[in-house]
Amino acid sequence: MSRGSLPQFDPGDRPAGERLPEATVSRLPVYLRVLAGMAERGVVTVSSDQLAAGAGVNSAKLRKDLSHLGSYGIRGVGYDVDYLIYQVSRALGLTQDWPVVIVGAGNLGRALANYGGFVTRGFRIAALLDSDPAIVGSRIGRVAVRHSDELEDLIVRHKVAIGVIATPGGAAQAVCDRLVAAGVTSILNFAPVVLNVAEGVDVRKVDLSIELQILAFHAQRRSAERNGPPSEDELRTVSEGAGLPSVPGGASRLSTAAAVPSAAEA
Amino acid sequence: MSRGSLPQFDPGDRPAGERLPEATVSRLPVYLRVLAGMAERGVVTVSSDQLAAGAGVNSAKLRKDLSHLGSYGIRGVGYDVDYLIYQVSRALGLTQDWPVVIVGAGNLGRALANYGGFVTRGFRIAALLDSDPAIVGSRIGRVAVRHSDELEDLIVRHKVAIGVIATPGGAAQAVCDRLVAAGVTSILNFAPVVLNVAEGVDVRKVDLSIELQILAFHAQRRSAERNGPPSEDELRTVSEGAGLPSVPGGASRLSTAAAVPSAAEA
DNA sequence: TAGATTGTTAATCGATTAACAATC
DNA sequence: TAGATTGTTAATCGATTAACAATC
């Protein structure tokens, strides 16, 4: 790297060929969001401490994350907000436009199509699809609902690489298969099922029910800590009162289903 | 643990006081979902290999995860589906009912209120709130929209421990503060902002935009790998053609904003 | 220069996974 | 018993973080 006069642009700043750790990739969008807010408020320079506080992470972690992109800070000063926005965007691949298809124009699909954050970051809804003839042709915001028969054609014509599945669980795998067959390699799945895909296809899952269950676990742990661990007596009372299932093979095996919370999908 | 005849219920099976690893907690709901599907199809027993395949994880990881709950499998046989459903539910705190408030009855809030997965797993919508008088009083599925003025009262009366924020970004922090002040300690945030909360409050974030950006990163990396690393010439052409920002302090600093993808929130 | 802040080191922690003894 | 499968061990990998030299 040259000293003295700084180069206009030095690709060598970025560690060549080094891959970003997954944990870093998942935090970069958060940094980007905080940086965007700062840029809007006219902030020119930000220190790792400030940016880390805004993103809710440790400043050492933030510096480590950014160091994977290259050396874009200035010692004793901090980071230039605009420049860092650009570098983070570039690292994430957001300097290009990403056409996206959304499959499913139910409540969720409509919410997604109306979501402004979509367009603001290089994503563009190429199509919103549904199989219900009653809503095909209607408009959700700026987007017209197309029939899902057109899926393959639209993907090819618009060079869509990212698909969003917002269908009921039962339809998700079939939709996924069609997306992949048509050339989509990145899928965001809102349906409450585990999708099977071939090697090389990237699936991310957003699942309200799973998030709530994780929250419930922590809430339960906190309340257990507040009340202290249950005594032997409490455990016995609870296990009898609630009709806990026996271990497998025990006499009451078949009668336990009712005591188990229904875990059927909707 | 007793040998020979198995006890009806042995709390000692669960490693006492041992905390579940976070990574395990986040996978348990997935196992639960797969197990529920199997139970519905009448499957009685499942091996770690089968369950792992259904959940899309390594079977060693699955067994390790389950081992944190206790010894609920049978060597040479597998796991009893119903019994495992019960044990996983119990570990997650799903044997009790969790009343939830949803704040924001826009597109997303309505989608959430209509989401069937809510009720099927011990979660119950205690209230759906909005500040818009035009929709207060209307019904979304089975739930009536209440005015957000009632937030504190409803939380206390229904002993709500979990809050879901589905408001625009601008309102999210204020809503969060009110939820926490009223006693909510677990928050699921759909608004595209980083929430500031006191120690002891658990916030999880669901963010479409962030998920898409992570997908874009991988999509970009795959396409870069397909095309091979860019040559020196390509790098130079791209950097000039796209009008890359200079490093901070360079001559074109002020003119670079337009080249940077707009990252403003919607 | 003195003060501030980055980028990196190295220690530590937690998660993953193959392998296999235990045991049904 | 023989075959199957769990639960655990231990090696490995990746992520986190405090500390600090480099340097603006």
Coordinates of C-alpha atoms (C1' of nucleotides) in Angstrom, one line a residue:
Chain A
M1 CA 0.0 0.0 0.0
S2 CA 1.3 3.4 -0.9
R3 CA 2.1 5.9 1.8
G4 CA 1.8 9.7 1.7
S5 CA -0.8 10.6 -0.9
L6 CA -3.7 8.2 -0.6
P7 CA -4.7 6.4 -3.8
Q8 CA -8.1 7.1 -5.3
F9 CA -9.1 3.5 -4.9
D10 CA -7.0 0.6 -3.8
P11 CA -8.6 -2.9 -4.2
G12 CA -5.6 -4.3 -2.5
D13 CA -6.9 -2.9 0.8
R14 CA -9.3 -5.7 0.9
P15 CA -7.7 -9.0 2.0
A16 CA -7.7 -10.8 -1.3
G17 CA -9.6 -14.1 -1.5
E18 CA -10.3 -14.1 2.2
R19 CA -13.9 -15.1 2.9
L20 CA -16.1 -13.2 5.3
P21 CA -17.0 -15.2 8.4
E22 CA -20.8 -16.0 8.4
A23 CA -21.2 -14.2 11.7
T24 CA -19.7 -11.1 10.1
V25 CA -22.0 -11.3 7.1
S26 CA -25.0 -11.4 9.3
R27 CA -24.0 -8.3 11.2
L28 CA -22.9 -6.2 8.2
P29 CA -26.6 -5.3 7.3
V30 CA -27.1 -4.1 10.8
Y31 CA -24.1 -1.8 10.6
L32 CA -25.3 -0.6 7.2
R33 CA -28.7 0.3 8.7
V34 CA -27.1 2.3 11.6
L35 CA -24.7 4.0 9.2
A36 CA -27.5 5.0 7.0
G37 CA -29.3 6.6 9.9
M38 CA -26.1 8.5 10.7
A39 CA -25.6 9.7 7.2
E40 CA -29.2 10.9 7.1
R41 CA -28.5 13.0 10.2
G42 CA -25.5 14.4 8.6
V43 CA -22.9 12.6 10.6
V44 CA -19.6 12.6 8.7
T45 CA -17.3 10.5 10.9
V46 CA -18.0 7.7 13.3
S47 CA -15.8 5.8 15.8
S48 CA -16.0 2.1 16.3
D49 CA -17.3 2.8 19.8
Q50 CA -20.2 4.9 18.5
L51 CA -21.1 2.6 15.6
A52 CA -20.9 -0.5 17.9
A53 CA -23.2 1.2 20.4
G54 CA -25.7 1.9 17.7
A55 CA -25.6 -1.6 16.4
G56 CA -25.7 -3.1 19.9
V57 CA -22.4 -5.0 19.7
N58 CA -19.0 -4.9 21.3
S59 CA -16.6 -2.5 19.6
A60 CA -13.9 -5.0 19.3
K61 CA -16.3 -7.2 17.4
L62 CA -17.2 -4.4 15.1
R63 CA -13.6 -3.6 14.3
K64 CA -12.8 -7.2 13.7
D65 CA -15.8 -7.4 11.4
L66 CA -14.8 -4.3 9.4
S67 CA -11.2 -5.5 9.3
H68 CA -12.3 -8.4 7.2
L69 CA -13.4 -5.9 4.5
G70 CA -10.1 -4.0 4.5
S71 CA -8.6 -1.1 6.3
Y72 CA -11.1 1.6 5.9
G73 CA -10.7 3.5 9.1
I74 CA -8.3 6.2 10.2
R75 CA -6.5 5.7 13.4
G76 CA -7.2 8.4 15.9
V77 CA -10.2 9.6 13.9
G78 CA -12.7 6.8 13.1
Y79 CA -14.5 5.9 9.9
D80 CA -15.9 8.1 7.2
V81 CA -19.6 7.3 7.2
D82 CA -20.3 7.6 3.4
Y83 CA -17.2 5.7 2.5
L84 CA -17.9 2.9 5.0
I85 CA -21.5 2.7 3.7
Y86 CA -20.1 2.2 0.3
Q87 CA -17.6 -0.5 1.3
V88 CA -20.1 -2.4 3.4
S89 CA -22.6 -2.3 0.5
R90 CA -20.0 -3.5 -1.9
A91 CA -19.0 -6.4 0.4
L92 CA -22.6 -7.5 0.6
G93 CA -23.2 -7.3 -3.1
L94 CA -25.6 -4.4 -2.9
T95 CA -24.0 -2.3 -5.5
Q96 CA -26.0 -4.2 -8.0
D97 CA -29.7 -4.6 -8.4
W98 CA -31.4 -7.7 -7.2
P99 CA -34.7 -8.6 -8.8
V100 CA -36.9 -10.7 -6.4
V101 CA -40.0 -12.8 -6.9
I102 CA -42.5 -13.2 -4.0
V103 CA -44.7 -16.2 -4.2
G104 CA -47.9 -16.0 -2.3
A105 CA -50.0 -12.9 -2.1
G106 CA -51.8 -13.6 1.1
N107 CA -51.5 -11.5 4.2
L108 CA -47.8 -12.0 4.5
G109 CA -47.1 -11.6 0.8
R110 CA -49.0 -8.4 0.7
A111 CA -47.2 -7.1 3.8
L112 CA -43.9 -7.9 2.1
A113 CA -44.9 -6.3 -1.2
N114 CA -45.8 -3.2 0.7
Y115 CA -42.6 -3.2 2.7
G116 CA -40.7 -0.1 1.7
G117 CA -37.3 -1.5 2.9
F118 CA -37.4 -3.8 -0.1
V119 CA -36.7 -1.1 -2.8
T120 CA -34.4 1.1 -0.7
R121 CA -31.5 -1.4 -0.7
G122 CA -31.1 -2.6 -4.2
F123 CA -33.9 -5.1 -4.1
R124 CA -36.7 -4.8 -6.6
I125 CA -39.9 -6.8 -6.8
A126 CA -39.9 -8.4 -10.2
A127 CA -43.1 -10.2 -9.6
L128 CA -45.7 -11.1 -7.0
L129 CA -47.4 -14.4 -7.7
D130 CA -50.4 -16.3 -6.5
S131 CA -52.4 -19.2 -7.6
D132 CA -55.8 -17.8 -6.6
P133 CA -57.6 -16.5 -9.8
A134 CA -59.6 -14.2 -7.6
I135 CA -56.7 -12.0 -6.7
V136 CA -54.5 -12.4 -9.8
G137 CA -54.6 -9.1 -11.6
S138 CA -55.2 -7.0 -8.5
R139 CA -52.6 -4.6 -7.3
I140 CA -50.6 -4.5 -4.0
G141 CA -49.0 -1.1 -3.8
R142 CA -47.1 -0.7 -7.1
V143 CA -47.0 -4.4 -7.9
A144 CA -49.6 -6.4 -9.9
V145 CA -50.3 -9.9 -8.8
R146 CA -49.5 -12.4 -11.5
H147 CA -50.6 -16.0 -11.8
S148 CA -48.1 -18.5 -10.5
D149 CA -48.1 -20.3 -13.9
E150 CA -45.9 -17.5 -15.0
L151 CA -43.3 -18.2 -12.4
E152 CA -40.7 -19.9 -14.7
D153 CA -41.1 -17.4 -17.4
L154 CA -40.8 -14.4 -15.2
I155 CA -37.7 -15.7 -13.4
V156 CA -35.9 -16.3 -16.7
R157 CA -37.0 -13.0 -18.3
H158 CA -36.1 -10.9 -15.3
K159 CA -33.0 -12.9 -14.4
V160 CA -34.3 -13.4 -10.9
A161 CA -31.8 -14.9 -8.4
I162 CA -33.7 -14.5 -5.2
G163 CA -37.1 -15.9 -4.4
V164 CA -39.3 -15.3 -1.4
I165 CA -41.8 -18.0 -0.4
A166 CA -44.9 -16.6 1.4
T167 CA -47.3 -19.5 0.7
P168 CA -49.0 -21.8 3.2
G169 CA -46.7 -24.6 4.4
G170 CA -48.3 -27.2 2.2
A171 CA -47.3 -25.5 -1.0
A172 CA -43.9 -24.4 0.0
Q173 CA -41.8 -27.3 -1.1
A174 CA -43.4 -27.5 -4.6
V175 CA -42.9 -23.8 -5.0
C176 CA -39.3 -24.1 -3.9
D177 CA -38.7 -26.9 -6.4
R178 CA -40.1 -24.8 -9.2
L179 CA -38.0 -21.7 -8.2
V180 CA -34.8 -23.8 -8.1
A181 CA -35.6 -25.5 -11.4
A182 CA -36.1 -22.1 -13.0
G183 CA -32.7 -20.9 -11.8
V184 CA -33.2 -19.3 -8.4
T185 CA -30.3 -20.1 -6.0
S186 CA -31.3 -18.0 -3.0
I187 CA -34.6 -18.5 -1.2
L188 CA -36.1 -16.7 1.8
N189 CA -38.7 -19.0 3.3
F190 CA -41.5 -17.7 5.4
A191 CA -43.5 -20.9 5.3
P192 CA -43.3 -23.0 8.4
V193 CA -41.6 -26.0 6.9
V194 CA -38.1 -27.2 6.4
L195 CA -37.3 -27.0 2.7
N196 CA -35.2 -29.7 0.9
V197 CA -32.9 -28.2 -1.7
A198 CA -30.0 -29.4 -3.7
E199 CA -26.4 -28.5 -2.7
G200 CA -25.6 -25.0 -3.8
V201 CA -29.0 -23.5 -3.1
D202 CA -29.1 -21.0 -0.2
V203 CA -32.2 -21.1 2.0
R204 CA -32.9 -18.7 4.8
K205 CA -35.9 -19.2 7.1
V206 CA -38.0 -16.6 8.8
D207 CA -40.4 -18.2 11.3
L208 CA -42.5 -16.3 13.7
S209 CA -43.4 -19.5 15.7
I210 CA -39.8 -20.4 16.1
E211 CA -38.8 -16.9 17.3
L212 CA -41.7 -17.0 19.8
Q213 CA -40.6 -20.4 21.1
I214 CA -37.0 -19.1 21.6
L215 CA -38.4 -16.1 23.5
A216 CA -40.6 -18.4 25.6
F217 CA -37.6 -20.5 26.6
H218 CA -35.8 -17.4 27.9
A219 CA -38.9 -16.0 29.6
Q220 CA -39.4 -19.3 31.3
R221 CA -35.8 -19.5 32.5
R222 CA -35.9 -16.0 33.9
S223 CA -39.1 -16.8 35.8
A224 CA -37.6 -20.0 37.1
E225 CA -34.5 -18.1 38.3
R226 CA -36.6 -15.6 40.1
N227 CA -38.6 -18.3 41.9
G228 CA -35.5 -20.4 42.5
P229 CA -35.3 -24.1 41.5
P230 CA -38.4 -26.2 42.2
S231 CA -38.2 -28.4 45.3
E232 CA -38.7 -32.2 45.2
D233 CA -42.2 -31.7 46.4
E234 CA -43.0 -29.1 43.7
L235 CA -41.7 -31.4 41.0
R236 CA -43.8 -34.3 42.2
T237 CA -46.9 -32.2 42.5
V238 CA -46.5 -30.8 39.0
S239 CA -45.8 -34.1 37.4
E240 CA -48.8 -35.7 38.9
G241 CA -51.2 -32.7 38.5
A242 CA -50.4 -32.1 34.8
G243 CA -50.5 -35.8 34.0
L244 CA -47.0 -36.0 32.6
P245 CA -46.4 -38.8 30.1
S246 CA -44.6 -41.8 31.3
V247 CA -41.4 -42.9 29.7
P248 CA -41.8 -44.9 26.4
G249 CA -43.2 -48.4 27.0
G250 CA -44.9 -47.4 30.2
A251 CA -48.6 -48.2 30.9
S252 CA -50.0 -44.8 30.1
R253 CA -48.2 -44.2 26.9
L254 CA -51.3 -44.0 24.7
S255 CA -53.1 -41.7 27.0
T256 CA -50.5 -39.0 27.1
A257 CA -51.3 -37.3 23.8
A258 CA -53.9 -35.0 25.4
A259 CA -51.3 -33.8 27.9
V260 CA -48.9 -32.9 25.2
P261 CA -49.5 -29.4 23.8
S262 CA -50.8 -29.7 20.3
A263 CA -47.9 -29.1 17.9
A264 CA -49.8 -29.4 14.7
E265 CA -49.1 -26.9 12.0
A266 CA -51.7 -24.5 10.9
Chain B
M1 CA -31.1 -43.5 37.8
S2 CA -32.8 -46.8 38.6
R3 CA -32.2 -49.9 36.5
G4 CA -34.6 -52.6 35.5
S5 CA -38.2 -51.3 35.7
L6 CA -38.3 -47.8 34.4
P7 CA -39.7 -45.1 36.6
Q8 CA -42.9 -43.3 35.6
F9 CA -41.2 -40.0 35.5
D10 CA -37.7 -39.2 36.5
P11 CA -36.8 -35.5 36.6
G12 CA -33.2 -36.6 37.5
D13 CA -32.9 -37.6 33.9
R14 CA -32.4 -34.0 33.0
P15 CA -28.9 -32.7 33.8
A16 CA -29.8 -30.6 36.8
G17 CA -29.0 -26.9 36.6
E18 CA -27.2 -27.3 33.3
R19 CA -28.1 -24.5 30.9
L20 CA -29.0 -25.2 27.3
P21 CA -26.6 -23.8 24.8
E22 CA -28.1 -21.0 22.7
A23 CA -27.5 -22.9 19.5
T24 CA -29.4 -25.8 20.9
V25 CA -32.3 -23.6 22.0
S26 CA -32.7 -22.2 18.5
R27 CA -32.9 -25.6 17.0
L28 CA -35.3 -27.3 19.4
P29 CA -38.3 -25.5 17.8
V30 CA -37.3 -27.0 14.5
Y31 CA -37.1 -30.5 15.9
L32 CA -40.5 -29.9 17.5
R33 CA -42.0 -29.0 14.2
V34 CA -40.6 -32.1 12.4
L35 CA -41.7 -34.3 15.3
A36 CA -45.2 -32.8 15.1
G37 CA -45.4 -33.7 11.5
M38 CA -44.3 -37.3 12.2
A39 CA -46.8 -37.6 15.0
E40 CA -49.5 -36.5 12.7
R41 CA -48.5 -39.2 10.2
G42 CA -48.7 -41.7 13.0
V43 CA -45.0 -42.3 13.3
V44 CA -44.3 -43.8 16.8
T45 CA -40.5 -44.0 16.9
V46 CA -37.8 -42.1 15.2
S47 CA -34.1 -42.5 15.0
S48 CA -31.6 -39.6 15.3
D49 CA -30.7 -40.1 11.7
Q50 CA -34.3 -39.7 10.5
L51 CA -35.1 -36.8 12.7
A52 CA -31.9 -35.1 11.8
A53 CA -32.6 -35.5 8.1
G54 CA -36.0 -34.0 8.6
A55 CA -34.6 -31.0 10.4
G56 CA -31.7 -30.6 8.0
V57 CA -29.0 -31.1 10.5
N58 CA -26.2 -33.5 11.3
S59 CA -27.3 -36.4 13.4
A60 CA -24.4 -36.0 15.9
K61 CA -25.6 -32.5 16.4
L62 CA -29.1 -33.6 17.0
R63 CA -28.1 -36.2 19.5
K64 CA -25.9 -33.7 21.3
D65 CA -28.8 -31.2 21.4
L66 CA -31.2 -33.8 22.8
S67 CA -28.6 -35.0 25.3
H68 CA -28.8 -31.6 27.0
L69 CA -32.4 -32.3 27.8
G70 CA -31.7 -35.7 29.3
S71 CA -31.6 -39.3 28.2
Y72 CA -34.8 -39.8 26.4
G73 CA -33.8 -42.2 23.7
I74 CA -33.5 -45.9 23.7
R75 CA -30.3 -47.4 22.3
G76 CA -30.8 -49.6 19.4
V77 CA -34.3 -48.3 18.9
G78 CA -34.5 -44.5 18.7
Y79 CA -36.8 -41.9 20.3
D80 CA -40.5 -42.2 21.1
V81 CA -42.1 -39.4 19.1
D82 CA -44.8 -38.4 21.5
Y83 CA -42.5 -38.5 24.5
L84 CA -39.8 -36.5 22.8
I85 CA -42.4 -33.9 21.7
Y86 CA -43.4 -33.6 25.3
Q87 CA -39.8 -33.3 26.6
V88 CA -38.8 -30.7 24.0
S89 CA -42.0 -28.7 24.7
R90 CA -41.2 -28.8 28.3
A91 CA -37.6 -27.7 27.8
L92 CA -38.8 -24.7 25.8
G93 CA -41.4 -23.7 28.3
L94 CA -44.3 -24.5 26.0
T95 CA -46.3 -26.6 28.6
Q96 CA -47.7 -23.3 29.8
D97 CA -49.7 -20.7 28.0
W98 CA -48.0 -17.5 26.8
P99 CA -50.3 -14.5 26.2
V100 CA -48.8 -12.2 23.6
V101 CA -49.6 -8.6 22.5
I102 CA -49.1 -7.5 19.0
V103 CA -48.5 -3.8 18.6
G104 CA -49.3 -2.5 15.1
A105 CA -52.2 -3.7 13.0
G106 CA -50.8 -2.7 9.6
N107 CA -50.1 -5.3 6.9
L108 CA -47.7 -7.1 9.0
G109 CA -49.6 -7.0 12.2
R110 CA -52.7 -8.4 10.4
A111 CA -50.6 -11.1 8.8
L112 CA -49.3 -12.1 12.2
A113 CA -52.8 -12.0 13.8
N114 CA -54.0 -14.3 11.1
Y115 CA -51.1 -16.6 11.4
G116 CA -52.4 -20.0 12.6
G117 CA -49.0 -21.1 14.0
F118 CA -49.6 -18.7 16.8
V119 CA -52.2 -20.5 18.7
T120 CA -51.1 -24.0 17.9
R121 CA -48.1 -23.9 20.2
G122 CA -49.2 -22.4 23.5
F123 CA -49.2 -18.8 22.3
R124 CA -52.4 -16.8 22.5
I125 CA -53.0 -13.3 21.2
A126 CA -54.1 -11.3 24.2
A127 CA -54.4 -8.1 22.3
L128 CA -53.8 -6.5 18.9
L129 CA -53.1 -2.8 19.3
D130 CA -53.0 0.2 16.9
S131 CA -53.0 3.9 17.3
D132 CA -55.1 4.6 14.2
P133 CA -58.7 5.3 15.3
A134 CA -59.9 4.3 11.9
I135 CA -59.1 0.6 12.4
V136 CA -59.5 0.4 16.2
G137 CA -62.6 -1.7 16.9
S138 CA -62.3 -3.7 13.6
R139 CA -61.6 -7.4 13.7
I140 CA -58.7 -9.3 12.3
G141 CA -59.7 -13.0 12.3
R142 CA -60.8 -13.6 15.8
V143 CA -59.0 -10.7 17.3
A144 CA -60.4 -7.2 17.8
V145 CA -58.0 -4.2 17.3
R146 CA -57.7 -2.2 20.5
H147 CA -56.4 1.3 20.9
S148 CA -52.7 1.4 21.9
D149 CA -53.7 3.6 24.9
E150 CA -54.8 0.4 26.5
L151 CA -51.4 -1.2 26.2
E152 CA -50.3 -1.0 29.8
D153 CA -53.7 -2.0 31.1
L154 CA -53.9 -5.0 28.9
I155 CA -50.4 -6.2 29.7
V156 CA -51.0 -6.1 33.4
R157 CA -54.5 -7.6 33.3
H158 CA -53.5 -10.5 31.0
K159 CA -50.0 -11.0 32.5
V160 CA -48.4 -10.6 29.1
A161 CA -44.7 -11.5 29.1
I162 CA -44.2 -11.4 25.3
G163 CA -44.7 -8.4 23.0
V164 CA -44.5 -8.3 19.2
I165 CA -43.6 -5.0 17.6
A166 CA -45.1 -4.6 14.1
T167 CA -45.1 -0.8 13.9
P168 CA -43.2 1.4 11.5
G169 CA -39.6 1.9 12.5
G170 CA -40.2 5.4 13.9
A171 CA -42.6 4.2 16.6
A172 CA -40.8 1.1 17.6
Q173 CA -38.5 2.4 20.4
A174 CA -41.3 4.2 22.1
V175 CA -43.6 1.2 21.9
C176 CA -40.7 -1.0 23.2
D177 CA -40.2 1.4 26.2
R178 CA -43.9 1.2 27.1
L179 CA -43.9 -2.6 26.8
V180 CA -40.9 -2.9 29.1
A181 CA -42.3 -0.4 31.6
A182 CA -45.5 -2.4 31.8
G183 CA -43.6 -5.6 32.5
V184 CA -42.9 -7.3 29.2
T185 CA -39.5 -8.9 29.2
S186 CA -39.4 -10.7 25.9
I187 CA -39.8 -8.7 22.6
L188 CA -40.0 -9.9 19.0
N189 CA -39.2 -6.9 16.9
F190 CA -40.3 -6.7 13.2
A191 CA -39.5 -3.0 12.9
P192 CA -36.3 -2.2 11.0
V193 CA -34.5 -0.5 13.9
V194 CA -32.1 -1.6 16.7
L195 CA -34.0 -1.4 19.9
N196 CA -32.3 -0.2 23.1
V197 CA -33.5 -2.1 26.2
A198 CA -32.3 -2.5 29.7
E199 CA -30.4 -5.5 30.9
G200 CA -32.6 -8.5 31.4
V201 CA -35.0 -7.7 28.5
D202 CA -34.7 -10.2 25.7
V203 CA -35.2 -8.8 22.2
R204 CA -35.2 -10.9 19.0
K205 CA -35.3 -9.3 15.6
V206 CA -37.0 -10.4 12.4
D207 CA -35.9 -8.3 9.5
L208 CA -36.7 -9.0 5.9
S209 CA -34.2 -6.5 4.6
I210 CA -31.4 -8.0 6.6
E211 CA -32.2 -11.5 5.4
L212 CA -32.3 -10.4 1.8
Q213 CA -28.9 -8.7 2.2
I214 CA -27.4 -11.9 3.6
L215 CA -28.9 -13.8 0.7
A216 CA -27.5 -11.2 -1.7
F217 CA -24.0 -11.7 -0.3
H218 CA -24.0 -15.4 -0.9
A219 CA -25.6 -15.0 -4.4
Q220 CA -22.9 -12.5 -5.3
R221 CA -20.1 -14.8 -4.0
R222 CA -21.5 -17.7 -6.0
S223 CA -21.6 -15.7 -9.1
A224 CA -18.1 -14.4 -8.5
E225 CA -16.8 -17.9 -8.1
R226 CA -18.5 -19.0 -11.3
N227 CA -16.8 -16.2 -13.2
G228 CA -13.5 -16.5 -11.5
P229 CA -11.8 -13.7 -9.7
P230 CA -11.7 -10.4 -11.6
S231 CA -8.6 -9.4 -13.4
E232 CA -6.7 -6.2 -12.6
D233 CA -8.2 -4.7 -15.7
E234 CA -11.7 -5.6 -14.7
L235 CA -11.2 -4.1 -11.3
R236 CA -10.0 -0.9 -12.8
T237 CA -12.8 -0.7 -15.4
V238 CA -15.4 -1.3 -12.7
S239 CA -14.0 1.2 -10.3
E240 CA -13.9 3.9 -12.9
G241 CA -17.1 3.1 -14.7
A242 CA -19.2 3.0 -11.5
G243 CA -17.6 6.1 -10.1
L244 CA -16.4 4.5 -6.9
P245 CA -16.0 6.9 -4.0
S246 CA -12.4 7.9 -3.2
V247 CA -10.9 7.3 0.2
P248 CA -11.9 9.8 2.8
G249 CA -10.3 13.2 2.3
G250 CA -9.9 12.6 -1.4
A251 CA -10.9 15.2 -3.9
S252 CA -14.3 13.6 -4.9
R253 CA -15.5 12.9 -1.4
L254 CA -18.6 15.2 -1.6
S255 CA -19.6 13.9 -5.0
T256 CA -19.8 10.2 -4.1
A257 CA -23.1 10.2 -2.3
A258 CA -25.0 9.5 -5.5
A259 CA -22.9 6.5 -6.4
V260 CA -23.6 4.9 -3.0
P261 CA -26.9 2.9 -3.0
S262 CA -29.5 4.7 -1.1
A263 CA -29.7 3.1 2.3
A264 CA -32.5 5.2 3.8
E265 CA -35.2 3.4 5.8
A266 CA -38.6 3.4 4.5
Chain C
dT1 C1' 3.7 16.3 20.6
dA2 C1' -0.3 14.2 23.3
dG3 C1' -4.6 12.1 22.8
dA4 C1' -7.5 9.2 20.3
dT5 C1' -8.7 5.3 17.8
dT6 C1' -7.8 1.7 14.6
dG7 C1' -6.3 -3.0 13.3
dT8 C1' -4.4 -7.1 15.1
dT9 C1' -2.9 -10.4 18.4
dA10 C1' -3.7 -14.1 21.3
dA11 C1' -6.4 -16.0 24.8
dT12 C1' -10.8 -17.9 25.7
dC13 C1' -15.1 -19.5 24.9
dG14 C1' -18.7 -22.1 22.6
dA15 C1' -20.3 -25.0 18.7
dT16 C1' -19.6 -28.8 15.6
dT17 C1' -18.6 -33.3 14.3
dA18 C1' -16.5 -38.0 13.8
dA19 C1' -15.8 -41.8 16.2
dC20 C1' -17.0 -45.3 19.4
dA21 C1' -18.2 -47.5 23.8
dA22 C1' -22.4 -48.5 26.0
dT23 C1' -26.5 -50.8 25.7
dC24 C1' -31.2 -51.8 23.9
Chain D
dT1 C1' -26.7 -63.2 20.3
dA2 C1' -26.2 -59.8 16.4
dG3 C1' -27.5 -55.6 14.7
dA4 C1' -28.8 -51.0 15.6
dT5 C1' -28.7 -46.8 17.7
dT6 C1' -27.9 -43.8 21.6
dG7 C1' -25.1 -40.7 24.5
dT8 C1' -20.5 -39.1 25.2
dT9 C1' -15.8 -38.2 24.3
dA10 C1' -12.3 -35.6 22.3
dA11 C1' -10.6 -33.2 18.5
dT12 C1' -11.4 -29.4 15.6
dC13 C1' -13.3 -25.4 14.1
dG14 C1' -15.1 -20.8 14.3
dA15 C1' -16.5 -16.7 17.1
dT16 C1' -15.7 -13.5 20.8
dT17 C1' -13.2 -10.3 23.4
dA18 C1' -9.6 -7.9 26.1
dA19 C1' -5.5 -5.8 25.4
dC20 C1' -2.2 -3.1 23.0
dA21 C1' 1.1 -1.7 19.4
dA22 C1' 0.6 1.1 15.4
dT23 C1' -0.4 5.4 13.8
dC24 C1' -3.4 9.2 12.7

